[in-house]
CSV table of C-alpha atoms and ligand atoms in Angstrom, one decimal:
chain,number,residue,atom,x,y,z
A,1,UNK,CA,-6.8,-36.3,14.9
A,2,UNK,CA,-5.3,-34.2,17.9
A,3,UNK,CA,-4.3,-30.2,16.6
A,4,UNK,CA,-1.4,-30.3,15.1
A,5,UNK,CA,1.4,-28.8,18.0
A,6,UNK,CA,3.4,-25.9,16.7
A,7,UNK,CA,6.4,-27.2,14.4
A,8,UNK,CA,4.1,-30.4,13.7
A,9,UNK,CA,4.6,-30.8,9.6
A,10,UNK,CA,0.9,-31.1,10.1
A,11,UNK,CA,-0.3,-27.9,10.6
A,12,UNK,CA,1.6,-26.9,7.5
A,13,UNK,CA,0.2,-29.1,5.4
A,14,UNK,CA,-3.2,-28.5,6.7
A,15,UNK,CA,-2.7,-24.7,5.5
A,16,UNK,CA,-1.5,-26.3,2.0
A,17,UNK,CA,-4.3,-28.2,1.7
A,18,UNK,CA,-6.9,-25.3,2.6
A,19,UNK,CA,-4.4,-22.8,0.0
A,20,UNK,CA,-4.9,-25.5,-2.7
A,21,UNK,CA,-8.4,-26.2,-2.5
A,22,UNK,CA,-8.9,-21.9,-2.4
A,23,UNK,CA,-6.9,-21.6,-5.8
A,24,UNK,CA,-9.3,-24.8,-7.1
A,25,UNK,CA,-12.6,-22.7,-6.1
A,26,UNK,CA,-11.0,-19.6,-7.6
A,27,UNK,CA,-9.9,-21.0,-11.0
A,28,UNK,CA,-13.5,-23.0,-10.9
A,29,UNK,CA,-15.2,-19.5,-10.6
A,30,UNK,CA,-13.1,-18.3,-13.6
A,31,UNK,CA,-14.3,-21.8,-15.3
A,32,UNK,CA,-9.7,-22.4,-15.6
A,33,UNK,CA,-10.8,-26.1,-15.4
A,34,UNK,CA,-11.7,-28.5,-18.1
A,35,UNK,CA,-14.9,-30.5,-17.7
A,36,UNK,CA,-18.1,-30.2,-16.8
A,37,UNK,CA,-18.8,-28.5,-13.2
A,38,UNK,CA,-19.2,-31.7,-11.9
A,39,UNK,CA,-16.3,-32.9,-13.0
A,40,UNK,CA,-14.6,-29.7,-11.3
A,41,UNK,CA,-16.4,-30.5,-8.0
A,42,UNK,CA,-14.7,-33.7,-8.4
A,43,UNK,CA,-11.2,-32.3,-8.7
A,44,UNK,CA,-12.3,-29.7,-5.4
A,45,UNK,CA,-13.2,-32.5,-3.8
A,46,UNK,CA,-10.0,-34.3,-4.9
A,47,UNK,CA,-11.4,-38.0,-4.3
A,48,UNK,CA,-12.0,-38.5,-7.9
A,49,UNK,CA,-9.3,-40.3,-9.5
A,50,UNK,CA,-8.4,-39.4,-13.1
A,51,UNK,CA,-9.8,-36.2,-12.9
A,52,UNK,CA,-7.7,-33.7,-14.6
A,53,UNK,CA,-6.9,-30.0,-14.7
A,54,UNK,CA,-6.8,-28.0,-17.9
A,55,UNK,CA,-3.9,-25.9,-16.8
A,56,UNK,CA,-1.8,-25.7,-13.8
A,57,UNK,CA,-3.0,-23.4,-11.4
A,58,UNK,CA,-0.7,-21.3,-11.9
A,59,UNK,CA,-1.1,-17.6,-11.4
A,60,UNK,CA,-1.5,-16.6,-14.8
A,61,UNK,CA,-5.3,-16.0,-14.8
A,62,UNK,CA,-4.8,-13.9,-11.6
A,63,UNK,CA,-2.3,-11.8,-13.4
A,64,UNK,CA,-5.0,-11.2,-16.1
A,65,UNK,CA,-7.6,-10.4,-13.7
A,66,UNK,CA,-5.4,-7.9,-12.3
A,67,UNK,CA,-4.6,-6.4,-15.4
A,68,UNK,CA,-8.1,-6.1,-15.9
A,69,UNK,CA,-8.3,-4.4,-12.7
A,70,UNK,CA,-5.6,-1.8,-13.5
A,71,UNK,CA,-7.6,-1.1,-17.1
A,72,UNK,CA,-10.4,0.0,-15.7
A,73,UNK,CA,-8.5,1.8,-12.9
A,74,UNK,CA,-6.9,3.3,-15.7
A,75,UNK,CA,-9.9,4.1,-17.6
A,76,UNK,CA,-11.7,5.6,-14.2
A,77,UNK,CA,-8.8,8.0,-13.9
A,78,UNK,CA,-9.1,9.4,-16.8
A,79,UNK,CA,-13.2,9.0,-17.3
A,80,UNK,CA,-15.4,12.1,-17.6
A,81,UNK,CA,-18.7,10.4,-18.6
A,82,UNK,CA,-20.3,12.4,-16.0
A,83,UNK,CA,-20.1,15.4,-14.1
A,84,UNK,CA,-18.9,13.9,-10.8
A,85,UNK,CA,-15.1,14.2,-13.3
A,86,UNK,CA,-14.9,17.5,-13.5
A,87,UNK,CA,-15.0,18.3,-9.5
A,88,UNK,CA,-12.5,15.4,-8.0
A,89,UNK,CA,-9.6,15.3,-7.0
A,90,UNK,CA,-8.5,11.7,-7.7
A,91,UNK,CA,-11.0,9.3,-8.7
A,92,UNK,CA,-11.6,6.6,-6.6
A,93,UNK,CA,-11.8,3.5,-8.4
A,94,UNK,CA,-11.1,0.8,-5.6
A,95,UNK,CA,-8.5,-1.8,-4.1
A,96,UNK,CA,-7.9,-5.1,-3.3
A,97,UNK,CA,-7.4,-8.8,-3.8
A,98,UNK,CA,-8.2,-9.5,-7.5
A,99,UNK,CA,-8.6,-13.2,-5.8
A,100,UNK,CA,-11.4,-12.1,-3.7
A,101,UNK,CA,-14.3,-13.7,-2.6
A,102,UNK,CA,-16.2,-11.3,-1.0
A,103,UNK,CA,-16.2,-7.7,-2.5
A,104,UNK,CA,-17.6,-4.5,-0.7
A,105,UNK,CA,-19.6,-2.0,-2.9
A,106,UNK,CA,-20.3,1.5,-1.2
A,107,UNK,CA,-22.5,4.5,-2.4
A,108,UNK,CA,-18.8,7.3,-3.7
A,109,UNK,CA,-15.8,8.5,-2.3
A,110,UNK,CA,-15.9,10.8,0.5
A,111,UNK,CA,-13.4,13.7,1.1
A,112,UNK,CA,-10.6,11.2,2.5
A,113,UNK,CA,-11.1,8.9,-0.3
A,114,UNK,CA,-10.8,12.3,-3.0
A,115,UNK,CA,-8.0,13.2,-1.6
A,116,UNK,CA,-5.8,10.2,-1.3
A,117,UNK,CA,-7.5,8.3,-4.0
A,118,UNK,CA,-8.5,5.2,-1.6
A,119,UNK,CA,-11.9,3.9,-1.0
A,120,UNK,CA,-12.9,3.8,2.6
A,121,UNK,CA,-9.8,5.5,4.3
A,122,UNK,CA,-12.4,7.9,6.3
A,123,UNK,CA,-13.7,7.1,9.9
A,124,UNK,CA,-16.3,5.0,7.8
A,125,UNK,CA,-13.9,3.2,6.4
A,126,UNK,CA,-11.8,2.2,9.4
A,127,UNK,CA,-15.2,1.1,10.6
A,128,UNK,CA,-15.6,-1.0,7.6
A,129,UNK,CA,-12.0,-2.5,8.5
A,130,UNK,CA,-12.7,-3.2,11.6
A,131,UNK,CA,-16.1,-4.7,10.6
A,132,UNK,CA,-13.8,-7.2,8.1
A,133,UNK,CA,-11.3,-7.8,10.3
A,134,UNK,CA,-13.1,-8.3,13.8
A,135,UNK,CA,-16.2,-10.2,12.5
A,136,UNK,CA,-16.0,-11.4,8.9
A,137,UNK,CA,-12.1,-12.6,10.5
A,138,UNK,CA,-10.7,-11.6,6.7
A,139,UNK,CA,-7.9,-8.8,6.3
A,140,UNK,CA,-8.7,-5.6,4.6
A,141,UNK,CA,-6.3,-7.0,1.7
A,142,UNK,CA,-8.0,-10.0,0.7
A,143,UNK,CA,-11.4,-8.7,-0.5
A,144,UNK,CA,-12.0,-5.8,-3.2
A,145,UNK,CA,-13.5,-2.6,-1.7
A,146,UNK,CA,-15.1,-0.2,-4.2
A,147,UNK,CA,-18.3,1.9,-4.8
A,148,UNK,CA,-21.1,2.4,-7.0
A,149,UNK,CA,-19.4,5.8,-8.8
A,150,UNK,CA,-15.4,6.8,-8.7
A,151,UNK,CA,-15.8,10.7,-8.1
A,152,UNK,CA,-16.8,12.4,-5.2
A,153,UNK,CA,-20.2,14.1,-5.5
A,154,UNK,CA,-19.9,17.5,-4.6
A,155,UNK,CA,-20.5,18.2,-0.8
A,156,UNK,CA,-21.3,14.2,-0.3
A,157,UNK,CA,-24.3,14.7,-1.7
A,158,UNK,CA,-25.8,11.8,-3.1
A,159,UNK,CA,-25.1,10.7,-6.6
A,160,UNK,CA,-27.5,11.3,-9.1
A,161,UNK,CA,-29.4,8.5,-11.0
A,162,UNK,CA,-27.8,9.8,-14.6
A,163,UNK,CA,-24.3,10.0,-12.6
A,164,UNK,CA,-25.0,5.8,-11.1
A,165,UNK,CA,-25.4,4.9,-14.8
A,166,UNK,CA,-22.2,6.9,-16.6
A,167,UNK,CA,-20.5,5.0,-14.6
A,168,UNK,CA,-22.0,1.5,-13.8
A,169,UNK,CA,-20.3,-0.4,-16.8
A,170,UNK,CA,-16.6,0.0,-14.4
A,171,UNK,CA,-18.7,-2.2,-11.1
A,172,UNK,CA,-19.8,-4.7,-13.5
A,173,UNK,CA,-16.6,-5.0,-15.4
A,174,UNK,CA,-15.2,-5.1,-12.0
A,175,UNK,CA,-17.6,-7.7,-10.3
A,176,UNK,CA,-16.8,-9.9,-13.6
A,177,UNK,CA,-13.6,-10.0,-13.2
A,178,UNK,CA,-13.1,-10.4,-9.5
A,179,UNK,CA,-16.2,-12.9,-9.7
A,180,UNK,CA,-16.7,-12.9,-6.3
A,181,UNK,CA,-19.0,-15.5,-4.2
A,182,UNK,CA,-20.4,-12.3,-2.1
A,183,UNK,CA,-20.9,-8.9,-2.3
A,184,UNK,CA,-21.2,-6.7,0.8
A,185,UNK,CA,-23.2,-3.8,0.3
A,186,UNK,CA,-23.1,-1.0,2.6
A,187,UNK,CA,-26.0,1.4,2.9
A,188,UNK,CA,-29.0,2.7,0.9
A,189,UNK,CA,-28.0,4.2,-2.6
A,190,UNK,CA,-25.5,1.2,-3.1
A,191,UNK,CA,-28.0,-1.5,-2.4
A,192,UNK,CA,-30.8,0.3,-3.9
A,193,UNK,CA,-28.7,0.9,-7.6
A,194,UNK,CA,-27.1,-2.3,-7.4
A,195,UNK,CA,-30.7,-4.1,-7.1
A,196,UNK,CA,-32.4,-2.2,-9.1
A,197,UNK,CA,-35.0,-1.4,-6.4
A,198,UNK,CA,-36.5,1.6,-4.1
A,199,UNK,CA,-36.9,-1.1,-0.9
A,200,UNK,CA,-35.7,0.6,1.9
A,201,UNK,CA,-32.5,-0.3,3.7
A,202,UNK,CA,-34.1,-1.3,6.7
A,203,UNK,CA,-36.2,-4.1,4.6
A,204,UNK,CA,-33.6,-5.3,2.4
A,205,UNK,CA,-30.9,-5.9,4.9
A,206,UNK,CA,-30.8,-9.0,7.5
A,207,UNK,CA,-31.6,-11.5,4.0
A,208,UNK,CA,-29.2,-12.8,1.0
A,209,UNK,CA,-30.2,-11.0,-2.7
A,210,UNK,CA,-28.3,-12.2,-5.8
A,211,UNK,CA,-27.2,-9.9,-8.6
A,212,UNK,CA,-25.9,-11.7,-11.4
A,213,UNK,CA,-25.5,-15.0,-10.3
A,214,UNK,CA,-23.4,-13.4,-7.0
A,215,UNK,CA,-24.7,-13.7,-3.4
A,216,UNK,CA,-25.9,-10.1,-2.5
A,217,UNK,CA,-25.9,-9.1,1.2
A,218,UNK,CA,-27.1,-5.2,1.6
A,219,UNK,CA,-26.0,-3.6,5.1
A,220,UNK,CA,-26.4,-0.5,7.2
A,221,UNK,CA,-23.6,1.9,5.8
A,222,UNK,CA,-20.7,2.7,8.6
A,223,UNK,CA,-21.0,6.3,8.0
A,224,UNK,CA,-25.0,5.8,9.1
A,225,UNK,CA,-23.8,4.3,11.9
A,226,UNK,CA,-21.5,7.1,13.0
A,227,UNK,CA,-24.2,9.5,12.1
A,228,UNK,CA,-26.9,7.8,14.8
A,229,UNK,CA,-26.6,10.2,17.8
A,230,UNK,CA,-28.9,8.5,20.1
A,231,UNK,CA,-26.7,6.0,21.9
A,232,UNK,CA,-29.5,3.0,22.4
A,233,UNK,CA,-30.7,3.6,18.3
A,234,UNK,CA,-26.5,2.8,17.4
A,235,UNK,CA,-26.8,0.0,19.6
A,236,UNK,CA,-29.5,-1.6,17.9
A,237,UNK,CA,-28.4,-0.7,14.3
A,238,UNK,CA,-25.1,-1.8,15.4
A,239,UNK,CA,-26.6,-5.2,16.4
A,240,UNK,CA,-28.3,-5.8,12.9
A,241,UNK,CA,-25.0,-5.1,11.3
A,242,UNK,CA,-23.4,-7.9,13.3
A,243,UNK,CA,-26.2,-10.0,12.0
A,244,UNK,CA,-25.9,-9.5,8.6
A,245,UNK,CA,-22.0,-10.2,8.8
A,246,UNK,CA,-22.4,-13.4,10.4
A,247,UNK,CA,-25.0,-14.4,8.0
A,248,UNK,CA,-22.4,-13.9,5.0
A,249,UNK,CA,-19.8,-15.0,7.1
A,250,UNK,CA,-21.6,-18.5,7.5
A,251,UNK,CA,-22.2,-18.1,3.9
A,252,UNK,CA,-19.0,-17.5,2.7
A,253,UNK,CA,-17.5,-20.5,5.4
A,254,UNK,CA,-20.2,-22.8,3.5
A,255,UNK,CA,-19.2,-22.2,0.1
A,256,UNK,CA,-15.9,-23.3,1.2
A,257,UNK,CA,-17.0,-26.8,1.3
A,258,UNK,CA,-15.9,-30.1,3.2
B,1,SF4,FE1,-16.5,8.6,-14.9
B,1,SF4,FE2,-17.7,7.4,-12.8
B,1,SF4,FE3,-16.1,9.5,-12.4
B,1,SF4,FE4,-18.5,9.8,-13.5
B,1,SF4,S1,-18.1,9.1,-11.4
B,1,SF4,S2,-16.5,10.7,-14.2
B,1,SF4,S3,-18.7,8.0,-14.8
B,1,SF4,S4,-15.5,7.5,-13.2
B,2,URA,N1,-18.3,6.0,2.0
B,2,URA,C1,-18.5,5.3,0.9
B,2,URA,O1,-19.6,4.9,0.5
B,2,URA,N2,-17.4,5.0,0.2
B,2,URA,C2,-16.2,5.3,0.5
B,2,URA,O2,-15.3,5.0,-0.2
B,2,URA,C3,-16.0,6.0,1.7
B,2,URA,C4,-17.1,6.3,2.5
């Protein structure tokens, strides 16, 4: 089949098609389907005849989801389970798509983040956008970007262990409810606490880890990047980085299907 020109009906219902078949995947992942998962496959693959659908996919499970989003944003705002409450600003509790497929877990809010109350607004965060946008090819708004704790640690310094566990139950609550097909996980401490492991960085980035059931893929944090002053060392870091995208960019494009 030649492209479809501009105006051709085509081209319109090609972006149907790939809408429809996203919304299947998504209410598959929140199980919105009746049947077994093959039967589902069945429906995703829509060659199947008398397959059916529990509900219409509708939007009303991704109101919930958003709700659920909100409660715990809710819930972060007004959370002191740890220290980290006392000395912010604005908690941070993160933002996005609650249709994602791929969410972005970094280590705590910098000062940027305190003060507006945004995850990755700071220099490392328009890296991170630009890392999205220019290689992964999805907008900021369509995946969920959050970290491993909601307050600012004093002075950047790294979060404490006790600190990573006060507030651990809002990233799984979120993970849950987004239920994402990939994680992105930028740097170190996020990788490390979300793993459960001391590996460094350096060894557990360039391959796929699973937490939960979700496709893990731990990264070089932006704001190590930035930090790198020799100019052939950013280079190189800068090259792995690319790497690891494309491999969870493949992934994610794979998981889309036929
Ligand atoms: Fe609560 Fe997490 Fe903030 Fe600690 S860092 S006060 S656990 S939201
Ligand atoms: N670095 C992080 O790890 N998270 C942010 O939100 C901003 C910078």
């Amino acid at each position: 089949v030649p492209p479809a020109e501009p105006g051709d009906p085509r081209g319109e219902l090609a972006g149907l098609v790939a809408g429809t078949a996203s919304l299947l995947r998504w209410c598959r992942r929140h199980r919105l389907l009746t049947g077994t998962g093959q039967a589902a496959g069945r429906v995703a693959g829509s060659t199947a005849p008398g397959t059916t659908v529990a509900e219409p996919p509708d939007s009303a499970a991704e109101v919930s989801v958003a709700d659920g989003l909100e409660a715990v944003a809710a819930e972060v705002a007004a959370c002191r389970r740890c220290a980290l409450g006392a000395g912010r600003k604005n908690a941070v509790p993160g933002e996005g798509s609650a249709r994602a497929r791929l969410m972005v877990i970094g280590e705590a809010p910098g000062a940027t983040e305190d003060a507006s109350g945004r995850p990755f607004v700071g220099e490392a965060g328009q890296m991170l956008t630009r890392m999205l946008e220019n290689v992964l090819k999805i907008p900021r708004g369509q995946v969920f970007i959050t970290n491993i704790v909601k307050c600012r640690p004093p002075g950047n310094r790294d979060p404490q262990a006790d600190e990573v566990e006060a507030c651990s139950g809002y990233l799984r609550r979120q993970v849950a409810l987004v239920a994402p097909r990939a994680i992105l996980c930028l740097g170190r401490l996020a990788a490390q606490n979300l793993l459960g492991v001391t590996t460094p960085i350096s060894v557990l980035r360039g391959s796929r880890k699973s937490w939960n059931g979700v496709a893990v893929f731990p990264t070089f944090h932006p704001a190590y990047l930035l930090r790198i002053t020799d100019e052939k060392e950013k280079q190189a870091k800068k090259v792995l980085v690319n790497d690891d995208l494309l491999a969870l960019k493949s992934f994610l494009e794979g998981d889309a299907g036929p």
